[in-house]
Each structure stands twice: as C-alpha cells, then as structure tokens.
Amino acid sequence: MVSLQKPFDREDAMWNYEHSITTSAAAEAIWAYYEDPARWPEWDPEIKELTLDRPFGAGASGFLHLHDLPPAPLAVTEVQPPTDFRTETGMPDGTVIGFTHRLRAETGGRVRITHGVQIAGPSAGAELGALLTAGVPDAMRRLADVAEADAG
C-alpha cells in the first residue's frame, strides 16, 4: 500500500494543469484502457509499466514506472466508473502530485476527455509542472485513437 506523507487537498493546490480533447470513442471504450494498468503504455509512451496490488479501483496502490526513472509509488484515490478517477503520488520532500481523469458526454455522441495535474508542496511550480505535463496532449490523443480503433 502506498502511503503519502500528506493527503492531497484540492484547495491546497499550488500548481494546476488541465487539457481536454474530444473523441468519437465511447466512454466505455476509453474506460477499458484506464482500468487495465497493463495497457497504459499502449496510450502513454512515457509509461514503461504500471502495477497495482489489486484490480483498478479506489484504494488500489502500486508503482508507476516511467522510462529512465525509478518506479514511483502510486495510489488510486477516487474512482467513479466509467467517468472519473484520480491517482496520487508523493515526492521525498512532501510534494503531492494528483492526476485527474474525466470523461464527459458531448453533443453528437462525442466524449470529452480531460486530464489534469495538481501539485502541492515544496516542489510545486512551473518547472516540475512542465516536466510532468509535456506529454499529456500526445498521450490523450493516443488514448482517443486506440479507443476509436477498437470501435472499428
């Protein structure tokens, strides 16, 4: 189980980022990729591996291994299938990083995908934020593409 030094409080967020795209893929098709950690590298090229100690859901914990970095503890803190989930990880200096993922129905059967990053603590700021979010738009586009391809 991952133990973070400080629970993340959205009101304490010192740095926030959010990016949205729309897709023709169904929310359920996108959610299938979210809830299967083994498939995260298929849509996020920065991820080498994600492991969880139990099936995807609130309370699951494990490790996120990005290429060229040691594995980092990760906790799944909130899940509302098939539309929302949040994960958190901590840094040695007490900084907490939250990752939010939301799916919302749009007109014409489209789905809006929104990924967010919130950083609170001593390392919060634009430098760490830019490092953590540089690949988010590409990963989201890849997620939409693989989910659309699954629909045929």
PDB file of C-alpha atoms in Angstrom, residues 13-149:
ATOM      1  CA  ALA A  13      -3.083  23.012  -4.936  1.00  0.00           C
ATOM      2  CA  MET A  14      -0.230  25.321  -5.749  1.00  0.00           C
ATOM      3  CA  TRP A  15       0.052  24.416  -9.430  1.00  0.00           C
ATOM      4  CA  ASN A  16      -2.706  23.161 -11.735  1.00  0.00           C
ATOM      5  CA  TYR A  17      -2.869  21.952 -15.325  1.00  0.00           C
ATOM      6  CA  GLU A  18      -5.748  20.662 -17.400  1.00  0.00           C
ATOM      7  CA  HIS A  19      -6.034  19.562 -21.031  1.00  0.00           C
ATOM      8  CA  SER A  20      -9.143  18.379 -22.901  1.00  0.00           C
ATOM      9  CA  ILE A  21      -9.848  16.801 -26.270  1.00  0.00           C
ATOM     10  CA  THR A  22     -12.968  15.305 -27.821  1.00  0.00           C
ATOM     11  CA  THR A  23     -13.297  11.920 -29.467  1.00  0.00           C
ATOM     12  CA  SER A  24     -15.863   9.744 -31.196  1.00  0.00           C
ATOM     13  CA  ALA A  25     -14.863   6.808 -28.959  1.00  0.00           C
ATOM     14  CA  ALA A  26     -17.407   5.710 -26.371  1.00  0.00           C
ATOM     15  CA  ALA A  27     -16.639   6.444 -22.726  1.00  0.00           C
ATOM     16  CA  GLU A  28     -16.735   2.702 -22.007  1.00  0.00           C
ATOM     17  CA  ALA A  29     -14.038   2.051 -24.639  1.00  0.00           C
ATOM     18  CA  ILE A  30     -11.797   4.699 -23.090  1.00  0.00           C
ATOM     19  CA  TRP A  31     -12.533   3.440 -19.579  1.00  0.00           C
ATOM     20  CA  ALA A  32     -11.407  -0.056 -20.608  1.00  0.00           C
ATOM     21  CA  TYR A  33      -7.920   1.382 -21.162  1.00  0.00           C
ATOM     22  CA  TYR A  34      -7.959   3.295 -17.876  1.00  0.00           C
ATOM     23  CA  GLU A  35      -8.933   0.291 -15.762  1.00  0.00           C
ATOM     24  CA  ASP A  36      -6.314  -2.038 -17.275  1.00  0.00           C
ATOM     25  CA  PRO A  37      -2.888  -0.930 -15.999  1.00  0.00           C
ATOM     26  CA  ALA A  38      -1.096  -3.310 -18.379  1.00  0.00           C
ATOM     27  CA  ARG A  39      -2.492  -1.280 -21.302  1.00  0.00           C
ATOM     28  CA  TRP A  40      -1.406   2.191 -20.117  1.00  0.00           C
ATOM     29  CA  PRO A  41       1.888   2.007 -22.088  1.00  0.00           C
ATOM     30  CA  GLU A  42      -0.209   1.493 -25.250  1.00  0.00           C
ATOM     31  CA  TRP A  43      -1.576   5.025 -24.994  1.00  0.00           C
ATOM     32  CA  ASP A  44       1.036   6.827 -22.881  1.00  0.00           C
ATOM     33  CA  PRO A  45       4.532   6.404 -24.345  1.00  0.00           C
ATOM     34  CA  GLU A  46       6.146   7.866 -21.201  1.00  0.00           C
ATOM     35  CA  ILE A  47       4.933   4.910 -19.119  1.00  0.00           C
ATOM     36  CA  LYS A  48       7.092   1.803 -19.047  1.00  0.00           C
ATOM     37  CA  GLU A  49       4.838  -0.070 -16.604  1.00  0.00           C
ATOM     38  CA  LEU A  50       2.033   0.455 -14.107  1.00  0.00           C
ATOM     39  CA  THR A  51       1.392  -2.200 -11.475  1.00  0.00           C
ATOM     40  CA  LEU A  52      -1.392  -2.286  -8.885  1.00  0.00           C
ATOM     41  CA  ASP A  53      -1.843  -4.513  -5.842  1.00  0.00           C
ATOM     42  CA  ARG A  54      -5.473  -5.273  -6.721  1.00  0.00           C
ATOM     43  CA  PRO A  55      -7.955  -4.583  -9.515  1.00  0.00           C
ATOM     44  CA  PHE A  56      -8.273  -0.944 -10.545  1.00  0.00           C
ATOM     45  CA  GLY A  57     -10.421   0.928  -8.032  1.00  0.00           C
ATOM     46  CA  ALA A  58     -10.247   3.315  -5.097  1.00  0.00           C
ATOM     47  CA  GLY A  59      -7.741   2.022  -2.569  1.00  0.00           C
ATOM     48  CA  ALA A  60      -5.561   0.207  -5.103  1.00  0.00           C
ATOM     49  CA  SER A  61      -1.895   1.094  -4.922  1.00  0.00           C
ATOM     50  CA  GLY A  62       1.242   0.172  -6.734  1.00  0.00           C
ATOM     51  CA  PHE A  63       4.048   1.643  -8.763  1.00  0.00           C
ATOM     52  CA  LEU A  64       4.254   3.820 -11.847  1.00  0.00           C
ATOM     53  CA  HIS A  65       7.465   3.246 -13.786  1.00  0.00           C
ATOM     54  CA  LEU A  66       8.307   5.920 -16.339  1.00  0.00           C
ATOM     55  CA  HIS A  67      11.119   5.367 -18.832  1.00  0.00           C
ATOM     56  CA  ASP A  68      14.523   6.414 -17.441  1.00  0.00           C
ATOM     57  CA  LEU A  69      13.161   6.960 -13.900  1.00  0.00           C
ATOM     58  CA  PRO A  70      12.844   4.647 -10.902  1.00  0.00           C
ATOM     59  CA  PRO A  71       9.336   3.359 -10.113  1.00  0.00           C
ATOM     60  CA  ALA A  72       7.247   5.792  -8.046  1.00  0.00           C
ATOM     61  CA  PRO A  73       4.502   4.781  -5.596  1.00  0.00           C
ATOM     62  CA  LEU A  74       1.012   5.492  -6.887  1.00  0.00           C
ATOM     63  CA  ALA A  75      -2.362   5.350  -5.125  1.00  0.00           C
ATOM     64  CA  VAL A  76      -5.775   5.260  -6.798  1.00  0.00           C
ATOM     65  CA  THR A  77      -7.720   7.602  -4.528  1.00  0.00           C
ATOM     66  CA  GLU A  78     -11.074   8.119  -6.260  1.00  0.00           C
ATOM     67  CA  VAL A  79     -12.971   6.143  -8.895  1.00  0.00           C
ATOM     68  CA  GLN A  80     -16.406   6.745 -10.396  1.00  0.00           C
ATOM     69  CA  PRO A  81     -16.702   4.328 -13.336  1.00  0.00           C
ATOM     70  CA  PRO A  82     -16.948   4.963 -16.206  1.00  0.00           C
ATOM     71  CA  THR A  83     -16.299   8.694 -15.967  1.00  0.00           C
ATOM     72  CA  ASP A  84     -13.767   9.776 -13.317  1.00  0.00           C
ATOM     73  CA  PHE A  85     -10.705   8.666 -11.428  1.00  0.00           C
ATOM     74  CA  ARG A  86      -7.814  10.199  -9.564  1.00  0.00           C
ATOM     75  CA  THR A  87      -4.359   8.949  -8.673  1.00  0.00           C
ATOM     76  CA  GLU A  88      -1.729  10.447  -6.389  1.00  0.00           C
ATOM     77  CA  THR A  89       1.966  10.063  -5.830  1.00  0.00           C
ATOM     78  CA  GLY A  90       4.366  11.722  -3.436  1.00  0.00           C
ATOM     79  CA  MET A  91       7.902  13.038  -3.610  1.00  0.00           C
ATOM     80  CA  PRO A  92      10.524  12.692  -0.860  1.00  0.00           C
ATOM     81  CA  ASP A  93      10.176  16.400   0.038  1.00  0.00           C
ATOM     82  CA  GLY A  94       6.463  16.004   0.820  1.00  0.00           C
ATOM     83  CA  THR A  95       5.166  17.310  -2.502  1.00  0.00           C
ATOM     84  CA  VAL A  96       1.974  15.527  -3.562  1.00  0.00           C
ATOM     85  CA  ILE A  97       1.062  15.148  -7.223  1.00  0.00           C
ATOM     86  CA  GLY A  98      -2.521  14.378  -8.189  1.00  0.00           C
ATOM     87  CA  PHE A  99      -3.641  13.179 -11.614  1.00  0.00           C
ATOM     88  CA  THR A 100      -7.317  13.512 -12.558  1.00  0.00           C
ATOM     89  CA  HIS A 101      -9.066  11.859 -15.492  1.00  0.00           C
ATOM     90  CA  ARG A 102     -12.619  12.764 -16.554  1.00  0.00           C
ATOM     91  CA  LEU A 103     -14.915  11.649 -19.352  1.00  0.00           C
ATOM     92  CA  ARG A 104     -17.986  13.733 -20.230  1.00  0.00           C
ATOM     93  CA  ALA A 105     -20.636  13.236 -22.899  1.00  0.00           C
ATOM     94  CA  GLU A 106     -20.715  15.913 -25.598  1.00  0.00           C
ATOM     95  CA  THR A 107     -23.268  16.613 -28.299  1.00  0.00           C
ATOM     96  CA  GLY A 108     -23.340  14.332 -31.317  1.00  0.00           C
ATOM     97  CA  GLY A 109     -22.252  11.279 -29.348  1.00  0.00           C
ATOM     98  CA  ARG A 110     -18.747  12.598 -28.775  1.00  0.00           C
ATOM     99  CA  VAL A 111     -16.864  12.322 -25.483  1.00  0.00           C
ATOM    100  CA  ARG A 112     -14.672  14.995 -23.885  1.00  0.00           C
ATOM    101  CA  ILE A 113     -11.538  13.564 -22.257  1.00  0.00           C
ATOM    102  CA  THR A 114      -9.927  15.807 -19.633  1.00  0.00           C
ATOM    103  CA  HIS A 115      -6.677  15.025 -17.847  1.00  0.00           C
ATOM    104  CA  GLY A 116      -5.426  17.236 -15.038  1.00  0.00           C
ATOM    105  CA  VAL A 117      -2.333  17.508 -12.873  1.00  0.00           C
ATOM    106  CA  GLN A 118      -2.298  19.195  -9.473  1.00  0.00           C
ATOM    107  CA  ILE A 119       0.899  19.721  -7.498  1.00  0.00           C
ATOM    108  CA  ALA A 120       1.020  20.805  -3.846  1.00  0.00           C
ATOM    109  CA  GLY A 121       4.120  21.171  -1.727  1.00  0.00           C
ATOM    110  CA  PRO A 122       7.681  22.463  -1.811  1.00  0.00           C
ATOM    111  CA  SER A 123       8.403  21.357  -5.403  1.00  0.00           C
ATOM    112  CA  ALA A 124       5.143  22.699  -6.855  1.00  0.00           C
ATOM    113  CA  GLY A 125       5.609  25.124  -9.699  1.00  0.00           C
ATOM    114  CA  ALA A 126       6.021  25.604 -13.400  1.00  0.00           C
ATOM    115  CA  GLU A 127       9.306  23.692 -13.715  1.00  0.00           C
ATOM    116  CA  LEU A 128       8.003  20.417 -12.269  1.00  0.00           C
ATOM    117  CA  GLY A 129       4.612  21.052 -13.838  1.00  0.00           C
ATOM    118  CA  ALA A 130       6.084  21.406 -17.319  1.00  0.00           C
ATOM    119  CA  LEU A 131       8.093  18.216 -16.852  1.00  0.00           C
ATOM    120  CA  LEU A 132       5.024  16.240 -15.761  1.00  0.00           C
ATOM    121  CA  THR A 133       2.642  17.585 -18.396  1.00  0.00           C
ATOM    122  CA  ALA A 134       4.758  17.847 -21.554  1.00  0.00           C
ATOM    123  CA  GLY A 135       3.481  14.524 -22.898  1.00  0.00           C
ATOM    124  CA  VAL A 136      -0.140  14.799 -21.746  1.00  0.00           C
ATOM    125  CA  PRO A 137      -1.667  16.088 -25.019  1.00  0.00           C
ATOM    126  CA  ASP A 138       0.067  13.361 -27.063  1.00  0.00           C
ATOM    127  CA  ALA A 139      -0.940  10.624 -24.599  1.00  0.00           C
ATOM    128  CA  MET A 140      -4.552  11.791 -24.676  1.00  0.00           C
ATOM    129  CA  ARG A 141      -4.607  11.790 -28.489  1.00  0.00           C
ATOM    130  CA  ARG A 142      -3.155   8.266 -28.495  1.00  0.00           C
ATOM    131  CA  LEU A 143      -5.788   7.168 -25.959  1.00  0.00           C
ATOM    132  CA  ALA A 144      -8.552   8.532 -28.184  1.00  0.00           C
ATOM    133  CA  ASP A 145      -7.002   6.894 -31.253  1.00  0.00           C
ATOM    134  CA  VAL A 146      -6.724   3.402 -29.722  1.00  0.00           C
ATOM    135  CA  ALA A 147     -10.245   3.607 -28.267  1.00  0.00           C
ATOM    136  CA  GLU A 148     -11.635   4.771 -31.632  1.00  0.00           C
ATOM    137  CA  ALA A 149      -9.784   1.946 -33.417  1.00  0.00           C
TER     138      ALA A 149
END
